[in-house]
Coordinates of C-alpha atoms and ligand atoms in Angstrom, one line a residue:
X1 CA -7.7 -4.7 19.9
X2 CA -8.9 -1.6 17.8
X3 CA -11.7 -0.8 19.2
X4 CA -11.9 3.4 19.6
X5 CA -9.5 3.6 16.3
X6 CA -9.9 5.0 13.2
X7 CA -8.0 3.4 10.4
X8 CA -7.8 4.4 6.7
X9 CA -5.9 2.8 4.2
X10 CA -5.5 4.2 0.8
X11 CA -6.0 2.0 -2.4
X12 CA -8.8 -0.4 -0.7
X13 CA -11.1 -1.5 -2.9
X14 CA -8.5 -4.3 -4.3
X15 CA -5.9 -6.3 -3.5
X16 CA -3.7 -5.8 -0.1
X17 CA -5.5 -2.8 0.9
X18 CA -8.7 -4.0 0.6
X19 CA -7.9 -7.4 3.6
X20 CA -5.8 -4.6 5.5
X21 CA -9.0 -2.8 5.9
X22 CA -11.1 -6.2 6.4
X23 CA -8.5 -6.8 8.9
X24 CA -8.5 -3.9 10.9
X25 CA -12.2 -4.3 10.9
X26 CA -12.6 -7.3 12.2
X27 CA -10.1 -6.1 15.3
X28 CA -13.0 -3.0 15.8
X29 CA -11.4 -0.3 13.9
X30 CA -13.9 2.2 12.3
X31 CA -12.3 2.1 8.8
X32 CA -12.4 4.9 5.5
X33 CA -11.6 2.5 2.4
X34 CA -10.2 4.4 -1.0
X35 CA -10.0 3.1 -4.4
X36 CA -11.4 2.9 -7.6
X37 CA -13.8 0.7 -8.8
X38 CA -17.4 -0.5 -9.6
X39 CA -19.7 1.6 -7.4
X40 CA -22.2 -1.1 -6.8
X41 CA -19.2 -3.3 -5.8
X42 CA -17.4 -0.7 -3.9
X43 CA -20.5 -0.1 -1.8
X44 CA -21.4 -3.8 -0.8
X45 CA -18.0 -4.1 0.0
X46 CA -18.4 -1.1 2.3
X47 CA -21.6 -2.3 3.7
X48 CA -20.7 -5.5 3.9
X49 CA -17.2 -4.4 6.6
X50 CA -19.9 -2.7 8.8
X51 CA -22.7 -5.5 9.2
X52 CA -20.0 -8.2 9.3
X53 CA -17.7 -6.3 11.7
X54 CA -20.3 -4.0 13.7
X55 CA -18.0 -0.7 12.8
X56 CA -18.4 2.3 10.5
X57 CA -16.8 2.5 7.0
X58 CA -16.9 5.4 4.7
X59 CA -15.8 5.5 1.2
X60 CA -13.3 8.0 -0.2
X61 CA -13.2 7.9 -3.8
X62 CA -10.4 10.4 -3.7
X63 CA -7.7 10.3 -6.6
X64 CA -4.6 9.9 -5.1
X65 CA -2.8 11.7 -8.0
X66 CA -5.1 14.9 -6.8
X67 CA -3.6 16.3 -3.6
X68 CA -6.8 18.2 -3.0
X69 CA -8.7 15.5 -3.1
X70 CA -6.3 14.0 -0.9
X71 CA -6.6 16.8 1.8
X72 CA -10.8 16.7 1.2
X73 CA -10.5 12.7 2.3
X74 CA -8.5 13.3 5.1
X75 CA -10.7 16.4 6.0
X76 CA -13.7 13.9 5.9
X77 CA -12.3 11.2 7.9
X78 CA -11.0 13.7 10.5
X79 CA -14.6 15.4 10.9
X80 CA -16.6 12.5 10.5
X81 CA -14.4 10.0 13.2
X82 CA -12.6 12.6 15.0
X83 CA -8.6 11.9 14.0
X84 CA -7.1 8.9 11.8
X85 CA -5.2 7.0 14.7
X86 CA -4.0 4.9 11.6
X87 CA -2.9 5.1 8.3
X88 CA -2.2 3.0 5.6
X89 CA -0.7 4.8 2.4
X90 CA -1.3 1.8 0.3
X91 CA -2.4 2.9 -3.2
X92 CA -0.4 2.1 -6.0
X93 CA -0.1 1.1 -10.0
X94 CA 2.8 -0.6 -11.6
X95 CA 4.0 0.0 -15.6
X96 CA 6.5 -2.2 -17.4
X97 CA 8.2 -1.0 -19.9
X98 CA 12.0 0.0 -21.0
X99 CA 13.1 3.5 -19.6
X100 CA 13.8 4.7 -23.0
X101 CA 10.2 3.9 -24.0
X102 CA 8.5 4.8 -20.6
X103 CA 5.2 7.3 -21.2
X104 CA 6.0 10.4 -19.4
X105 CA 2.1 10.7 -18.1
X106 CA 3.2 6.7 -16.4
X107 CA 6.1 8.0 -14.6
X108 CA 3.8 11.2 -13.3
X109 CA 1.1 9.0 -12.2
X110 CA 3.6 6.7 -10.3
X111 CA 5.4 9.1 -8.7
X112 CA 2.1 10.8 -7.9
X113 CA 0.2 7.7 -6.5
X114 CA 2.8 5.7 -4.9
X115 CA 5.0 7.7 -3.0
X116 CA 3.8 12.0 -3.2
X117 CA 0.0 10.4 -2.3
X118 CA 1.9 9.5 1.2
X119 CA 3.4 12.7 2.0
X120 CA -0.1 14.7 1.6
X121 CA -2.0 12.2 3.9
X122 CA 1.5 12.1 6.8
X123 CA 1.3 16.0 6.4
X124 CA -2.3 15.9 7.2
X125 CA -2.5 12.8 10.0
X126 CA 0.2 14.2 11.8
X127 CA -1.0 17.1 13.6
X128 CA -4.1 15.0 15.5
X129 CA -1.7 12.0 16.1
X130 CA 0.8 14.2 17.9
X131 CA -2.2 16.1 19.9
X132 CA -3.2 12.4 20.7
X133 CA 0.4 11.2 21.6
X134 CA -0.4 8.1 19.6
X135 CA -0.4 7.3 16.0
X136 CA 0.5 4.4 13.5
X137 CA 1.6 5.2 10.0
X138 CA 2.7 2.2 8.0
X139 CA 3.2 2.3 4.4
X140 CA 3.1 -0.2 1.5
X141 CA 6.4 -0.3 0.0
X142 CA 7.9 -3.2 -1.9
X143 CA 10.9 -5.9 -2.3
X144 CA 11.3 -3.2 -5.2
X145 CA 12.0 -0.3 -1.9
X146 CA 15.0 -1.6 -2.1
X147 CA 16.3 -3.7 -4.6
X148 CA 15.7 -2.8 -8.8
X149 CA 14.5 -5.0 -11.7
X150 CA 14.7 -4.1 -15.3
X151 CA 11.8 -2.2 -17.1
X152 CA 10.0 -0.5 -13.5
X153 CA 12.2 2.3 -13.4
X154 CA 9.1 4.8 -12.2
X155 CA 8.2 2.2 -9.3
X156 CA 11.1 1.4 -8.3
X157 CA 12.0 4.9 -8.1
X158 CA 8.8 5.5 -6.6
X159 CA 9.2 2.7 -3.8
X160 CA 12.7 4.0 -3.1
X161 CA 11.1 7.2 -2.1
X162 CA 8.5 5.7 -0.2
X163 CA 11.3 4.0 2.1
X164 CA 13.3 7.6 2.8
X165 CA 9.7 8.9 3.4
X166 CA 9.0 6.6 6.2
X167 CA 12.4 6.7 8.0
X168 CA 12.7 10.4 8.1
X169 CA 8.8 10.9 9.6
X170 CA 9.7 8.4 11.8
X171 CA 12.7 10.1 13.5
X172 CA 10.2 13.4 12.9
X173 CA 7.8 12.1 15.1
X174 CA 9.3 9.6 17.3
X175 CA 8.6 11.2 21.1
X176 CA 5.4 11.9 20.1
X177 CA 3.8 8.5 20.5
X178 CA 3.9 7.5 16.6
X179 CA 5.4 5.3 14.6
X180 CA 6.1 5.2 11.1
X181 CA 7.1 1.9 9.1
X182 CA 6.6 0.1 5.4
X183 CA 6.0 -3.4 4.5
X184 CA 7.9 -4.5 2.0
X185 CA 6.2 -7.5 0.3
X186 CA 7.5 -9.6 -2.5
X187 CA 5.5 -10.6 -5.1
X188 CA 1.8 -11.2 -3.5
X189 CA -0.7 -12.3 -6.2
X190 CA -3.2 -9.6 -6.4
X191 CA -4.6 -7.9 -10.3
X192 CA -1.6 -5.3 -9.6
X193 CA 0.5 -8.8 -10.6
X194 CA -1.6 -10.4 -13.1
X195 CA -2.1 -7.0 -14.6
X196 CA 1.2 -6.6 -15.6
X197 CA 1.8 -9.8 -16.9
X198 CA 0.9 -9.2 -21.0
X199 CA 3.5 -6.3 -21.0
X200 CA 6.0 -8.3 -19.2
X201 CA 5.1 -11.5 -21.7
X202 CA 5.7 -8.2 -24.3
X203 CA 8.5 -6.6 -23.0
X204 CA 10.8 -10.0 -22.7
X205 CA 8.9 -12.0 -25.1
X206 CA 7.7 -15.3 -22.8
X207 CA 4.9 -16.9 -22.4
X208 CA 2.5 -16.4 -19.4
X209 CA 3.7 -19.7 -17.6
X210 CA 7.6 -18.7 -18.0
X211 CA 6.8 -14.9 -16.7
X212 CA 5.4 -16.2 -13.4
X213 CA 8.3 -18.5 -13.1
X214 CA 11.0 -17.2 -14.9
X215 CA 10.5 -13.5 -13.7
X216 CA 8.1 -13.2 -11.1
X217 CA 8.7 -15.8 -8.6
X218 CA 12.2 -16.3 -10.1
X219 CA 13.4 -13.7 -7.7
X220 CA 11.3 -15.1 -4.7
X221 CA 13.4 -18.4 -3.2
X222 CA 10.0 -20.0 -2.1
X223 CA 8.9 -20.1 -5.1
X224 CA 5.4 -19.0 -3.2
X225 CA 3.0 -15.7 -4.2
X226 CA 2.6 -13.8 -0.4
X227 CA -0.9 -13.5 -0.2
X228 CA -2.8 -10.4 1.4
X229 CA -4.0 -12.3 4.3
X230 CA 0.1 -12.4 5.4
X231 CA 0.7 -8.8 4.5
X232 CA -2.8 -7.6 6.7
X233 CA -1.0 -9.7 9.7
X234 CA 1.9 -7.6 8.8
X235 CA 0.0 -4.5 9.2
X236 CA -2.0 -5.4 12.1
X237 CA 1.0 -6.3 14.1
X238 CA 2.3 -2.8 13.9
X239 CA -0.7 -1.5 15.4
X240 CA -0.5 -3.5 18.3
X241 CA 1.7 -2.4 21.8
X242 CA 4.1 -4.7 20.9
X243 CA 5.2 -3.3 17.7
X244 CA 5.7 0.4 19.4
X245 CA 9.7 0.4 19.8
X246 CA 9.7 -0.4 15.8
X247 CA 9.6 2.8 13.6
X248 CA 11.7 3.7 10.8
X249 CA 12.3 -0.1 9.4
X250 CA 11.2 -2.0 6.2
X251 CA 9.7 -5.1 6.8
X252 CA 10.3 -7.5 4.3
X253 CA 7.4 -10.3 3.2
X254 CA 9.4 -11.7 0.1
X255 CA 10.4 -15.3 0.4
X256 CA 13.6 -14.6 0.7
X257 CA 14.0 -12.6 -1.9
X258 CA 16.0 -9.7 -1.2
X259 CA 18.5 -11.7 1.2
X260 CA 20.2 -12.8 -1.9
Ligands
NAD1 P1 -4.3 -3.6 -6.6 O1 -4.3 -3.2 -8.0 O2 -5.1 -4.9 -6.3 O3 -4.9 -2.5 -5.7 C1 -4.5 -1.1 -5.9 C2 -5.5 -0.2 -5.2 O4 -5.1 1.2 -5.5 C3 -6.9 -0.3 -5.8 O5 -7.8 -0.2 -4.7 C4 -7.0 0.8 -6.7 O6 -8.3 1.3 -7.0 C5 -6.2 1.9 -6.0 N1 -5.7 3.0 -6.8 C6 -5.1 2.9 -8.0 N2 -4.9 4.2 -8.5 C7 -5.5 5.0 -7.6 C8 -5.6 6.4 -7.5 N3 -5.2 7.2 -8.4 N4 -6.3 6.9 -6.4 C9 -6.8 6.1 -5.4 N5 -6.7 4.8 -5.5 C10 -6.0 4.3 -6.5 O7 -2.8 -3.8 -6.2 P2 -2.1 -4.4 -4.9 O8 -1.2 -5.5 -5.4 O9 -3.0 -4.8 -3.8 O10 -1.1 -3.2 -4.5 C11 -1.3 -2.5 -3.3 C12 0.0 -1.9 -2.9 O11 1.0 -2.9 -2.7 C13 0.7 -1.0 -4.0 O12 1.3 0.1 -3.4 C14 1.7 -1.9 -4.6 O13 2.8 -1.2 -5.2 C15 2.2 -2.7 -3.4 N6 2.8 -4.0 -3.6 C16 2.2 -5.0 -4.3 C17 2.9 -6.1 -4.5 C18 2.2 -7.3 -5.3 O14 3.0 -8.2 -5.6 N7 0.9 -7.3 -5.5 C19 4.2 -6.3 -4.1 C20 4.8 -5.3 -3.4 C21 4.1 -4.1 -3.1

């Protein structure tokens, strides 16, 4: 289905991004994977996408807080496969705390990695995906894109962002073949989740056990973590033909959880 595509996907050594680019893979994309990590992990992981798939992936290890090194990856990518025919802006880090006690250098490196990481790589993709007349620009948002819970004020404003992003590039660029959309999963169980469960155990003062039920899947009316396999189906959908009248939108993977 992706054969002659070039998909990268920021924030892919983990998590979501990391079966978005497995995905894409198996469907005969050539992929870029980004992330931090263990090298000797990050490279097997690498290797391992091109002998199980039979494409090429290259490793960025671009900060997404460093919009050189954003414009370098994209630079690379664009050189090595010729134009990114899809993009993922995916990276992103979560911190939990009151907005009173929130680190400054937090809210900077949220507002830098989840939502201004996205407009360097759009403002970079673009061009090539107009010359080609087709493109595919989907961005991770969250249920938190458009509803708020206590204590995230920096991702929450970041996600926020992220959603006017992706509707205004998508009326930008909407005769030209691409289309622009976030996901917008609930909670999806990934070490962005567990990671923030001690300060959220801090923060409210509950045990593990009451956190995952009393906060995290509290919101979510299945009671169910999404998991990345659901969220890559997501993405790879909006790839495909059928999914080129839909631009601009949110699509929600949360249980239920922001029809309440
Ligand atoms: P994860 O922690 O498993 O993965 C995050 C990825 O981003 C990793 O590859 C990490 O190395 C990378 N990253 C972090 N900082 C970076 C930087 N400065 N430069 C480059 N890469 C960087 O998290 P995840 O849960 O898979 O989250 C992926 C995306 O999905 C995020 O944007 C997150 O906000 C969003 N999301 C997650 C959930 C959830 O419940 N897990 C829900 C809604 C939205």
């Amino acid at each position: 289905m992706l054969s002659n595509k070039t998909a990268l996907v920021t924030g892919s050594t983990s998590g979501i991004g990391l079966a978005m680019a497995r995905t894409f893979a198996r469907e005969g994309a050539n992929v870029v994977i980004n992330g931090f990590g263990d090298a000797a992990a990050i490279e097997a992981e690498r290797s391992g996408i091109e002998s199980e798939f039979g494409v090429s992936c290259q490793y960025s290890g671009a900060d997404m807080t460093r919009p050189d090194e954003i414009a370098g990856m994209m630079a690379d990518a664009a050189k090595t496969f010729g134009t990114v025919d899809i993009l993922v802006n995916n990276a992103g880090i979560q911190h939990v705390s009151p907005v009173e006690e929130f680190p400054v250098e937090k809210w900077d490196a949220i507002l830098a990695i989840n939502l201004s990481s996205a407009f360097h790589t759009i403002r970079a993709a673009v061009p090539g995906m107009k010359e080609k007349g087709w493109g595919r620009i989907i961005n991770t948002a969250s249920a938190h894109a458009l509803v708020a819970s206590p204590f995230k004020s920096a991702y929450v404003a970041a996600k926020h962002g992220i959603a006017g992003l992706t509707k205004t590039v998508a009326l930008e660029v909407a005769q030209h073949g691409v289309t622009v959309n976030a996901i917008c999963p609930g909670y999806v169980w990934t070490p962005l989740v567990e990671r923030q469960i001690p300060d959220t155990m801090k923060a409210r003062g509950l045990t593990e056990e009451e956190v995952k039920r009393d906060v995290l899947l509290a919101a979510q009316p299945t009671k169910e973590f999404v998991t990345v396999e659901q969220v890559a189906a997501m993405a790879l959908y909006l790839t495909g033909d059928a999914a080129s009248c839909i631009t601009g939108t949110m699509m929600q993977l949360d249980g239920g959880w922001t029809a309440q």
